[in-house]
XYZ file of C-alpha atoms in Angstrom:
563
model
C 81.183 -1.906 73.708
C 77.489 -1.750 74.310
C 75.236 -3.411 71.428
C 73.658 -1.069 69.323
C 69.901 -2.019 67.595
C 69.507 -1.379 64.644
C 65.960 -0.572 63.523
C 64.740 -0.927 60.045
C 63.403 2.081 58.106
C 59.201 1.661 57.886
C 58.907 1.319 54.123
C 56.705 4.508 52.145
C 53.532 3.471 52.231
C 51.739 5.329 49.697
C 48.129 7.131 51.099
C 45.198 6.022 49.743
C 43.454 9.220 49.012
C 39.572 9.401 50.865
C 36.670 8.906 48.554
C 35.086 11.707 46.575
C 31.406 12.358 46.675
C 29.239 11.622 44.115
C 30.069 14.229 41.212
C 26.613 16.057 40.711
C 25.287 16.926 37.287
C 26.202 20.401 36.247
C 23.445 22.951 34.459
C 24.774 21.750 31.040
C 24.635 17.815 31.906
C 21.020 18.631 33.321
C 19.806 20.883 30.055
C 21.242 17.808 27.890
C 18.871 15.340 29.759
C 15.706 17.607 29.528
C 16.359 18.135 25.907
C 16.547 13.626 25.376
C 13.818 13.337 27.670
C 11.584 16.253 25.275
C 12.580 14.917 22.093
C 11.602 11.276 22.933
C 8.414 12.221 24.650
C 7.803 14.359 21.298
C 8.343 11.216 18.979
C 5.691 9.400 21.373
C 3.007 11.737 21.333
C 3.253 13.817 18.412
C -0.670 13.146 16.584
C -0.558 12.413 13.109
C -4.445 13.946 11.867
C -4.407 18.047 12.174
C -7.041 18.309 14.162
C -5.502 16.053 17.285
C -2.618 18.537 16.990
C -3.976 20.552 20.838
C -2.121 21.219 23.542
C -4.374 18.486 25.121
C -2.529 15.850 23.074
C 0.868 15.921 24.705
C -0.819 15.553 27.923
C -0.242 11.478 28.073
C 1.328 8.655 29.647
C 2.958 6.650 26.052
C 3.173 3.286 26.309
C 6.514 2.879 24.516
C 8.248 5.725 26.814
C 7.748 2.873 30.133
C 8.962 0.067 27.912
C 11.778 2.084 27.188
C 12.620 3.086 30.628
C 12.131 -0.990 32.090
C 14.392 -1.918 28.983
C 17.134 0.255 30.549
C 16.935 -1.136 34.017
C 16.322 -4.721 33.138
C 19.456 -4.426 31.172
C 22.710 -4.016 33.470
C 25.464 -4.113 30.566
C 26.109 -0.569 29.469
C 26.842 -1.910 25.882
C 24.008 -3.881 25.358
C 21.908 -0.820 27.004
C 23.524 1.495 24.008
C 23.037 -0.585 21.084
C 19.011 -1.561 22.057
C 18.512 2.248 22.757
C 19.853 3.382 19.840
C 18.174 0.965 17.633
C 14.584 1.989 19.461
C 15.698 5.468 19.147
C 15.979 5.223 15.887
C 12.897 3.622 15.128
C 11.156 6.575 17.094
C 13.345 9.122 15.150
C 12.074 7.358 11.846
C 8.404 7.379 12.916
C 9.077 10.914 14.188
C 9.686 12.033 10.358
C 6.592 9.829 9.010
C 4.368 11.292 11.504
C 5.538 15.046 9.954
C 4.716 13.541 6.982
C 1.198 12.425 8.279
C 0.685 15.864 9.203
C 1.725 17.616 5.934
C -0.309 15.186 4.216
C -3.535 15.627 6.095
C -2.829 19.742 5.812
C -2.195 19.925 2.257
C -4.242 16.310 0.792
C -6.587 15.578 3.783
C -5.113 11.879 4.073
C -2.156 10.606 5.674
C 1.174 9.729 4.102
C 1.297 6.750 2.101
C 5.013 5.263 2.784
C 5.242 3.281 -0.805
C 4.197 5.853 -3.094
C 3.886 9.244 -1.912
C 7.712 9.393 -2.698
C 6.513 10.494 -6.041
C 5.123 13.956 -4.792
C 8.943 14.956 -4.988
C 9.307 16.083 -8.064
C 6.115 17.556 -8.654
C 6.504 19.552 -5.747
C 9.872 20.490 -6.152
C 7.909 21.751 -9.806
C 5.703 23.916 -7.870
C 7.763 25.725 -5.286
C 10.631 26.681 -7.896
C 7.577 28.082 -9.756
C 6.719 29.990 -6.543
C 10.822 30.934 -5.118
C 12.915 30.040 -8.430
C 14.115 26.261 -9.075
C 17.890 26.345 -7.555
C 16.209 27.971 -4.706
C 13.543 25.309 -4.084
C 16.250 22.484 -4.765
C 17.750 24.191 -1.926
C 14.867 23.886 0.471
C 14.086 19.936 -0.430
C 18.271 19.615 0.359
C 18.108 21.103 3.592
C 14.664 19.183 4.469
C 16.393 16.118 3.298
C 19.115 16.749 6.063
C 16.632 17.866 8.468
C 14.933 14.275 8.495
C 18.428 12.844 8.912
C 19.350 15.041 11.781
C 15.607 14.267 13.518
C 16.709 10.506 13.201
C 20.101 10.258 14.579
C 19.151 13.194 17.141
C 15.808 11.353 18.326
C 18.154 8.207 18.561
C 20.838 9.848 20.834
C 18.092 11.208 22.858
C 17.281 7.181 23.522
C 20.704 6.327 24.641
C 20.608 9.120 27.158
C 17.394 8.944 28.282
C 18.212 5.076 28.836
C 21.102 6.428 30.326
C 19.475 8.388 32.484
C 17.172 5.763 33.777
C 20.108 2.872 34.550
C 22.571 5.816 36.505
C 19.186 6.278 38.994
C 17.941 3.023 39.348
C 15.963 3.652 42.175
C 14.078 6.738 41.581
C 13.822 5.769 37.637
C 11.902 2.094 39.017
C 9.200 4.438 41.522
C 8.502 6.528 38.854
C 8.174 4.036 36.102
C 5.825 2.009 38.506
C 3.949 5.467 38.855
C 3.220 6.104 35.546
C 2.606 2.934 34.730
C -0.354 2.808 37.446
C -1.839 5.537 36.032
C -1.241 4.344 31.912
C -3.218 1.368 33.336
C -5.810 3.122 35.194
C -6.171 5.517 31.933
C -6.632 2.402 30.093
C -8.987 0.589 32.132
C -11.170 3.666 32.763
C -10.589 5.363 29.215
C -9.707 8.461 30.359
C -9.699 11.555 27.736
C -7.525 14.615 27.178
C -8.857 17.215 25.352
C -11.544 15.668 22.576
C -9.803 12.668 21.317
C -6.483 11.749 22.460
C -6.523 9.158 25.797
C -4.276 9.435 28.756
C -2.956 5.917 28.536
C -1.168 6.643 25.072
C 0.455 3.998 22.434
C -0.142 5.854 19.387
C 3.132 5.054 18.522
C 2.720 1.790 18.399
C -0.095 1.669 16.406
C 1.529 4.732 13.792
C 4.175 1.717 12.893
C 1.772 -0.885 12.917
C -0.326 0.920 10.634
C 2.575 1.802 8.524
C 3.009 -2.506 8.064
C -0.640 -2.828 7.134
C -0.433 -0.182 4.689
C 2.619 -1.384 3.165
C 0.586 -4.706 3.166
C -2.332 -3.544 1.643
C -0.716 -1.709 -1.614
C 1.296 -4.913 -2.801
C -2.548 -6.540 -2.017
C -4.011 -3.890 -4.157
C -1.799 -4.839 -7.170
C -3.527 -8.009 -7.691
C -6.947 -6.609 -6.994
C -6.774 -3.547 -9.171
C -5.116 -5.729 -12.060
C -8.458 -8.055 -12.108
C -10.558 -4.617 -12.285
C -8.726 -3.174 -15.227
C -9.596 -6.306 -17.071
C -13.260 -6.189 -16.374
C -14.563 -3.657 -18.911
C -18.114 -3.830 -20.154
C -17.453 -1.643 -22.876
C -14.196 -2.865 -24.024
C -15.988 -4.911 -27.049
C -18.783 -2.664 -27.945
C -18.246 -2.104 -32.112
C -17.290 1.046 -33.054
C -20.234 2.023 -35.275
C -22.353 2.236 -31.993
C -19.921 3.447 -29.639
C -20.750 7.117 -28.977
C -23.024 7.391 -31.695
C -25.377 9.803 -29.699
C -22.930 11.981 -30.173
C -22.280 11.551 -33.793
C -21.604 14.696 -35.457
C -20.486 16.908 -32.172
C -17.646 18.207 -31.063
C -16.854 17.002 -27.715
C -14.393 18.977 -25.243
C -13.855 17.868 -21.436
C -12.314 20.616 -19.993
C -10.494 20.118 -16.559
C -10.522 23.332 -14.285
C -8.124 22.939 -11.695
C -8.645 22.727 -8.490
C -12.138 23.327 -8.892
C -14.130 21.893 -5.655
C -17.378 21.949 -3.814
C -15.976 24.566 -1.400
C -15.708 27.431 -4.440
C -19.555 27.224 -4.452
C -20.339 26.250 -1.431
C -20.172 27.961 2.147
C -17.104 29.843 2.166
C -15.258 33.256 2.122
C -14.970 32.755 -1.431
C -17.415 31.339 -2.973
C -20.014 34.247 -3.220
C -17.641 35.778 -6.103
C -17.650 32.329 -7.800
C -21.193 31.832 -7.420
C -21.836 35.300 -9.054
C -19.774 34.641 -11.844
C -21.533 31.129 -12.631
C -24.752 32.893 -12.512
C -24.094 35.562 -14.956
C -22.503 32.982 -16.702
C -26.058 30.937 -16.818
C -27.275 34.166 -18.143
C -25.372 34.525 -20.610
C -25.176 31.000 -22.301
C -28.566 30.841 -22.042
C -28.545 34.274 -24.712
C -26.395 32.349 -26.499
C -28.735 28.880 -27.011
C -26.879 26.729 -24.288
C -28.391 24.203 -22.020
C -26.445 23.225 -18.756
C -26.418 20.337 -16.407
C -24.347 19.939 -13.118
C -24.257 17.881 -9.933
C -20.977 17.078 -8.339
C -17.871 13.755 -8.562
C -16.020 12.621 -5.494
C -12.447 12.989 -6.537
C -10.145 10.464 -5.802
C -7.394 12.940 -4.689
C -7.489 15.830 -3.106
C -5.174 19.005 -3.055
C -3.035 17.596 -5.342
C -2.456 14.343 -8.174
C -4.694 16.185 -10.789
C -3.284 12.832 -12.851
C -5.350 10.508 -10.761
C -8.239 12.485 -11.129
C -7.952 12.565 -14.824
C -6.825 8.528 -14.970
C -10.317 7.895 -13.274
C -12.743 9.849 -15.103
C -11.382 8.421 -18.389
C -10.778 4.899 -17.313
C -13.734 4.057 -15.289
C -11.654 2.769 -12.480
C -10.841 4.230 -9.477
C -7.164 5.611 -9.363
C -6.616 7.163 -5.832
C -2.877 6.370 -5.413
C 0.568 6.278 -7.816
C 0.553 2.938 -7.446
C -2.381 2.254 -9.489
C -1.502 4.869 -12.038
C 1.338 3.279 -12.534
C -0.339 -0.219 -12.885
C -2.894 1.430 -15.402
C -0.432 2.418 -17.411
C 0.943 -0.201 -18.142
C -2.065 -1.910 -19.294
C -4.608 -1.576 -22.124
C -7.644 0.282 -20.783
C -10.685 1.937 -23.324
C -10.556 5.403 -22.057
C -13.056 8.004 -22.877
C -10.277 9.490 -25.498
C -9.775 6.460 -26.613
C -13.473 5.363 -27.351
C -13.567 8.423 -29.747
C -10.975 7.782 -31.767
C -12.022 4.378 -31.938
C -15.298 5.721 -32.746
C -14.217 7.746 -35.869
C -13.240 11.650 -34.565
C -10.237 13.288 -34.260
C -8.704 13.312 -30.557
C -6.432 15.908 -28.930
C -4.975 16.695 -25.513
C -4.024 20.419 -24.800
C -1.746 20.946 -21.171
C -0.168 24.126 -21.166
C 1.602 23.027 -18.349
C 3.535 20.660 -19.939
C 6.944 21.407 -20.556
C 8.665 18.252 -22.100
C 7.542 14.616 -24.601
C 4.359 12.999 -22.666
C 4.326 9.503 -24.934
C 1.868 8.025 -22.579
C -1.167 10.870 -23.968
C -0.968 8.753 -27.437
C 0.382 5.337 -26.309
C -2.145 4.966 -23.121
C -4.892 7.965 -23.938
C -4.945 7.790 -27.919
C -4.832 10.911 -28.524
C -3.611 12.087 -31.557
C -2.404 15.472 -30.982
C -0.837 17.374 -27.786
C -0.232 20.996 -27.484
C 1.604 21.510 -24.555
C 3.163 25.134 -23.600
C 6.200 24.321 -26.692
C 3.587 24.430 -29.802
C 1.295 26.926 -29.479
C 2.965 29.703 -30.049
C 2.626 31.453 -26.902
C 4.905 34.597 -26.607
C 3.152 36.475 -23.500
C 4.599 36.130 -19.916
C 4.364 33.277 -17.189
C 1.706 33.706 -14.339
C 3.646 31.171 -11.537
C 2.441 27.880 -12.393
C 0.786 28.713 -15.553
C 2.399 29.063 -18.584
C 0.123 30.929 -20.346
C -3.551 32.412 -18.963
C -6.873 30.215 -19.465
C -7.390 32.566 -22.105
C -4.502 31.944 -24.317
C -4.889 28.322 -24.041
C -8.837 28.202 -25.288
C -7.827 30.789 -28.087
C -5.219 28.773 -29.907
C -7.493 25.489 -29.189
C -10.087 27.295 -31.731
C -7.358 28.670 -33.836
C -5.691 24.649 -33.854
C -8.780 22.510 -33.621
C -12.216 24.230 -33.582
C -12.173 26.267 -36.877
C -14.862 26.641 -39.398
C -13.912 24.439 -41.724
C -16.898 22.383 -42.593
C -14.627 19.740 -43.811
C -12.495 19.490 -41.016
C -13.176 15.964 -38.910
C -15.342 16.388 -35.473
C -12.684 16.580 -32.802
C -12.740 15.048 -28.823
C -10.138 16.382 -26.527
C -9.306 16.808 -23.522
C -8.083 20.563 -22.184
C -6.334 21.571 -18.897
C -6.938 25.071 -17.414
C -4.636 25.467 -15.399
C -5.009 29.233 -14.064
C -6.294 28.472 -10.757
C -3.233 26.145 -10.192
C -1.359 26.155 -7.041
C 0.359 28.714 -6.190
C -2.610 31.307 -6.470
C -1.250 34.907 -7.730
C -3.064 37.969 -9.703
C -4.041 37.154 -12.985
C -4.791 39.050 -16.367
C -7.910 40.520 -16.798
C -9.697 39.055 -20.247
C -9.135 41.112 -23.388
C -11.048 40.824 -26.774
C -10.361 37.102 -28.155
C -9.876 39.081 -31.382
C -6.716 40.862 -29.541
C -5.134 37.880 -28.254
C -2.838 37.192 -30.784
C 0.093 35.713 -29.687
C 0.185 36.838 -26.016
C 2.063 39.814 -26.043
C -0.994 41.452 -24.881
C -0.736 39.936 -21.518
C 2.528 41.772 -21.151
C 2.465 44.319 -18.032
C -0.445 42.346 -16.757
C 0.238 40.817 -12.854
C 2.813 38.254 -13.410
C 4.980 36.014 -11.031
C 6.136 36.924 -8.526
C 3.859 39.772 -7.922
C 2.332 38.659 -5.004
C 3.126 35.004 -4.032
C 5.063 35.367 -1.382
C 2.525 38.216 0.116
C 0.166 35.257 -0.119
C 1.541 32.665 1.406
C 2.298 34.905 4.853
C -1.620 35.822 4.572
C -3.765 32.745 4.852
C -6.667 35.262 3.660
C -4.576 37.010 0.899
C -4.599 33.336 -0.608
C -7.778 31.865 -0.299
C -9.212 35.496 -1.986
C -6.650 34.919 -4.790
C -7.718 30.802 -5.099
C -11.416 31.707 -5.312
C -10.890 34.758 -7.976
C -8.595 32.568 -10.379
C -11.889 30.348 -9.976
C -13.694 33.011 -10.868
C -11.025 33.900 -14.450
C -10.961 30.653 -15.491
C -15.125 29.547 -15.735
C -15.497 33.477 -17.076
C -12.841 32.831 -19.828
C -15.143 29.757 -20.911
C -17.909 31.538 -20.731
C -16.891 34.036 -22.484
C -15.459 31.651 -25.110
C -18.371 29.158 -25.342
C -20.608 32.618 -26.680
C -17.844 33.423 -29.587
C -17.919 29.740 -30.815
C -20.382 29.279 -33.600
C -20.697 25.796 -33.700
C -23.992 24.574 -32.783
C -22.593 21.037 -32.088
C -20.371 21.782 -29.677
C -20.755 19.526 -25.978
C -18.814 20.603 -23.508
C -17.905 18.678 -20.018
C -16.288 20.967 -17.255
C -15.149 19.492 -14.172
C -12.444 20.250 -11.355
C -9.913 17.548 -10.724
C -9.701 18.405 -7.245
C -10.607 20.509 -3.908
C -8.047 22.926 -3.500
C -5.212 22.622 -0.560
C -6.657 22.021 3.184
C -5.336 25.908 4.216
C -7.572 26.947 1.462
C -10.470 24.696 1.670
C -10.138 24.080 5.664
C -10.505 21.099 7.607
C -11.604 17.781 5.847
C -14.152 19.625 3.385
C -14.302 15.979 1.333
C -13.554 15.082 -2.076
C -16.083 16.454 -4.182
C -15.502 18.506 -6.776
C -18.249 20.547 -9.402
C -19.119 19.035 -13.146
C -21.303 20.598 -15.827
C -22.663 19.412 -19.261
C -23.158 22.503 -21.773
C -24.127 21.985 -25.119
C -26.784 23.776 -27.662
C -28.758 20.465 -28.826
C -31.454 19.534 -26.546
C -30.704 16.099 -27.891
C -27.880 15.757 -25.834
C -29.414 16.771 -22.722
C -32.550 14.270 -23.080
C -29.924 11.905 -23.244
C -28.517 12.472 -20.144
C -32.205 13.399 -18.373
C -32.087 10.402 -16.353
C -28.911 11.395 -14.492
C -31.042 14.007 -12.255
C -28.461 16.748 -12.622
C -29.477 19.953 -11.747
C -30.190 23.311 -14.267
C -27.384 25.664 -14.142
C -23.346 26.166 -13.599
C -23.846 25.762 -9.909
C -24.752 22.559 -8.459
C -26.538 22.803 -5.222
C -25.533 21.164 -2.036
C -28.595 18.656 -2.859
C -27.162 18.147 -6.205
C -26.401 14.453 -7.046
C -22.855 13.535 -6.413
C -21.173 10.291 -8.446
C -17.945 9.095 -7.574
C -15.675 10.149 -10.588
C -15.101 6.112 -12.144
C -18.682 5.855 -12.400
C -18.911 8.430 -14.990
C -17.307 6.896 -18.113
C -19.700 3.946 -17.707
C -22.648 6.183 -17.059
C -21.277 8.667 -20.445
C -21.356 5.393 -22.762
C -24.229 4.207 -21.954
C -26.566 7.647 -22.482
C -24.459 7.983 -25.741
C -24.111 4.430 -27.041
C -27.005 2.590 -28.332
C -28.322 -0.502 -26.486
C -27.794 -3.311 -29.169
């Protein structure tokens, strides 16, 4: 029997299937990229002033954008690649938000953000735009900005992660180009190469946006100990009260605040030809009446905005340009100008219209021993946006409250806020007989909210018209009221707090802001002969400007005998 051979089955061997080619992006995974790529290279050049904000601006090479790339090919660990992206993603997404901020800022208050106080603009704002859209509607809008910031800073940081992404998947092309544009960043430096009229090509504006941010932080807990050894210098704070003021012994004093009252309503814009026509009829007319008038102009400390500060300086003598310090200041004992006059023997009120609940700090800080605010005077007409009541309204019951003509009745100071030409600028009434006022149900039917403000905020011209003619109510209302009042001691100082917004006044228009001395005695302006001011309502653009601390200082001593 013949041998058979057996052969052994070949075991399965399982087929190793050939390798695939590289998978190439798809439109989508492409789109994605672009979009990281934009929104980081928008966090690195984005300008922070207004007027950098050009087409010319974006046209860079940033500085951070290469360290960012070299990070993600130095570092071969996907995990550790993540987590350093995201954190410098973040950082970008945060300085994204602070450089909106910047820009805002600069638009509405010509200055930049301030990262420790400007927090405080919340509520006031919030104030403002429900007057303007309603208040559940503008708690709405700060909501949905509020998640807008958030969504900037966790989108900006995703970008980071995928643009560092990016970078590590193509080594190779991602190291050529980052030793391209970093050739040309350090050429651009080296040379100082420009795009458009101020940004450079070699950018790092970044950089310096968050080291700014440190020195600023720096700088306002600095301030704190600097401003607290200038509220305690005060070279009036001992003067006796017998000869504080007592130039003015006798007189009726009234510093009336007009809002948003700046240079630019009588100076060199579309506007200001009404308002100058008004203040010279208005020179006219006190003159029939036996008024002298004095004017030259105060650098405000704020601008758009922070009427508060404004008001803090001129009665403190100390320059109050940021929260911080008002908070400071109040907190302390300061002699403010309402506060040397009660000292001094008169009667002292504060009148805000605007003021809608308890301000303790008007007697506890100010002295002042009465406030009417828009509860107490017995207003029953309708609102006009941010104004409770018109201009007219407010200086009527101030003569029906304070200014009588009682001869026995004590001499009164106060303070008044006309607050007409307030932001958000809408129609206003037109002035009736102060004899008809009554208790403002004449106003009724008049232009009222809503009327026109959202017509006026899509017009840029619609609203700086309506700005300069509620300039033009409110300084014809006191007009118009200084020739009813029959007191021949009255003294009057007008002022504005502040220039209006920047799309109102336009581009850095500085701080400096219109203030007049009216009064019947020529006393009282040979007292104040040696300040220079000029004749008239309307203070030239030669006209002698003061910042505003220096003129409590400069008030007591042409009213308060040396001694």
């Amino acid at each position: 029997m013949a041998e058979q051979t057996v052969v052994s089955p070949v075991p399965d061997v399982e087929e190793t299937p050939p390798a695939r080619p590289p998978r190439r992006p798809g439109a989508r995974t492409t789109v994605v990229s672009v979009l990281a790529v934009a929104a980081v290279w928008l966090a690195l050049v984005l300008p922070v002033r207004t007027r950098d904000l050009t087409p010319a601006s974006f046209v860079q090479v940033p500085l951070e954008g290469l360290l960012l790339v070299a990070v993600a090919l130095l570092l071969r660990r996907a995990e550790r690649r993540r987590l350093l992206a995201t954190v410098l993603g973040g950082v970008l997404g945060v300085l994204l938000v602070v450089k909106a901020l910047d820009l805002a800022f600069d638009t509405v208050f010509d200055r930049p953000f301030d990262l420790l106080n400007d927090w405080y603009y919340v509520g006031p704002g919030v104030g403002v735009l429900g007057d303007s859209i309603g208040r559940p509607a503008a708690l709405v809008v700060v909501v949905a900005v509020a998640l807008l910031a958030v969504a900037v800073v966790v989108g900006v940081a995703a970008a980071g992660v995928r643009v560092a992404g990016v970078a590590a998947a193509h080594r190779r092309a991602s190291a050529r180009a980052l030793v391209v544009l970093a050739t040309v960043w350090a050429v651009g430096a080296v040379a100082g190469l420009h795009v458009g009229s101020t940004g450079t090509l070699a950018g790092h504006g970044t950089a310096d946006l968050a080291v700014d941010e440190v020195r600023q932080l720096r700088a306002d807990l600095v301030d704190r100990k600097v401003f607290d050894r200038e509220i305690a210098r005060d070279p009036y704070a001992s003067t006796p009260a017998d000869r504080l003021l007592a130039g003015l012994r006798g007189k009726d004093v009234l510093v009336a605040v007009v809002e948003s009252y700046g240079r630019v309503a009588v100076q060199g814009t579309s506007y200001s030809r009404g308002v100058d026509a008004v203040l010279a009829r208005g020179d006219q007319q006190l003159r029939a009446s036996g008024y002298s008038v004095r004017s030259a102009f105060l650098t405000s400390p704020t601008f758009g905005a922070g009427s508060w500060l404004a008001h803090a300086s001129l009665q403190s003598g100390l320059w109050v340009d940021s929260q911080q310090r008002y908070n400071q200041l109040f907190t302390r004992h300061r002699l403010t100008l309402s506060r040397a006059f009660a000292q001094a023997g008169w009667r002292t009120i504060f009148d805000d219209p605007a003021i809608t609940k308890d301000w303790p700090e008007g007697k506890r800080f100010y002295g002042f021993d009465q406030s009417y605010d828009s509860r107490n005077v017995g207003y029953r007409g309708p609102r006009f946006d941010y104004a409770t009541m018109p201009d007219q309204y407010t200086l009527a019951a101030l003569t029906r409250n304070e200014f009588t003509a009682d001869p026995g009745r004590p001499r009164v100071m106060g303070e008044v806020d006309l607050v007409s030409s307030h932001h958000p600028w809408t129609p206003l009434p037109h002035l009736v007989p102060w004899s008809s006022v009554g208790d403002g149900s004449v106003f009724d039917g008049m232009p009222a909210q809503g009327e026109s403000a959202t017509a006026a905020f899509r017009d840029p011209n619609k609203v700086r018209a309506l700005y300069g003619q509620s300039i033009e109510y409110t300084l014809g209302t006191l007009v118009s009221w200084l020739q009813v009042q029959p007191d021949p001691n009255l003294v009057l100082v007008v002022y504005g707090d502040h220039q209006p917004h920047g799309y109102v006044s336009g581009e850095h228009p500085g701080h400096d802001v219109p203030i007049s001395v009216i009064a019947r005695d020529p006393a009282v302006m040979d007292r104040i002969a040696g300040w220079g001011w000029q004749d008239g309502l309307r203070p030239q653009p030669d006209a002698p400007v003061w910042r505003m601390d220096t003129f409590r200082d400069r008030f007591f001593a042409a009213f308060t005998p040396a001694g």
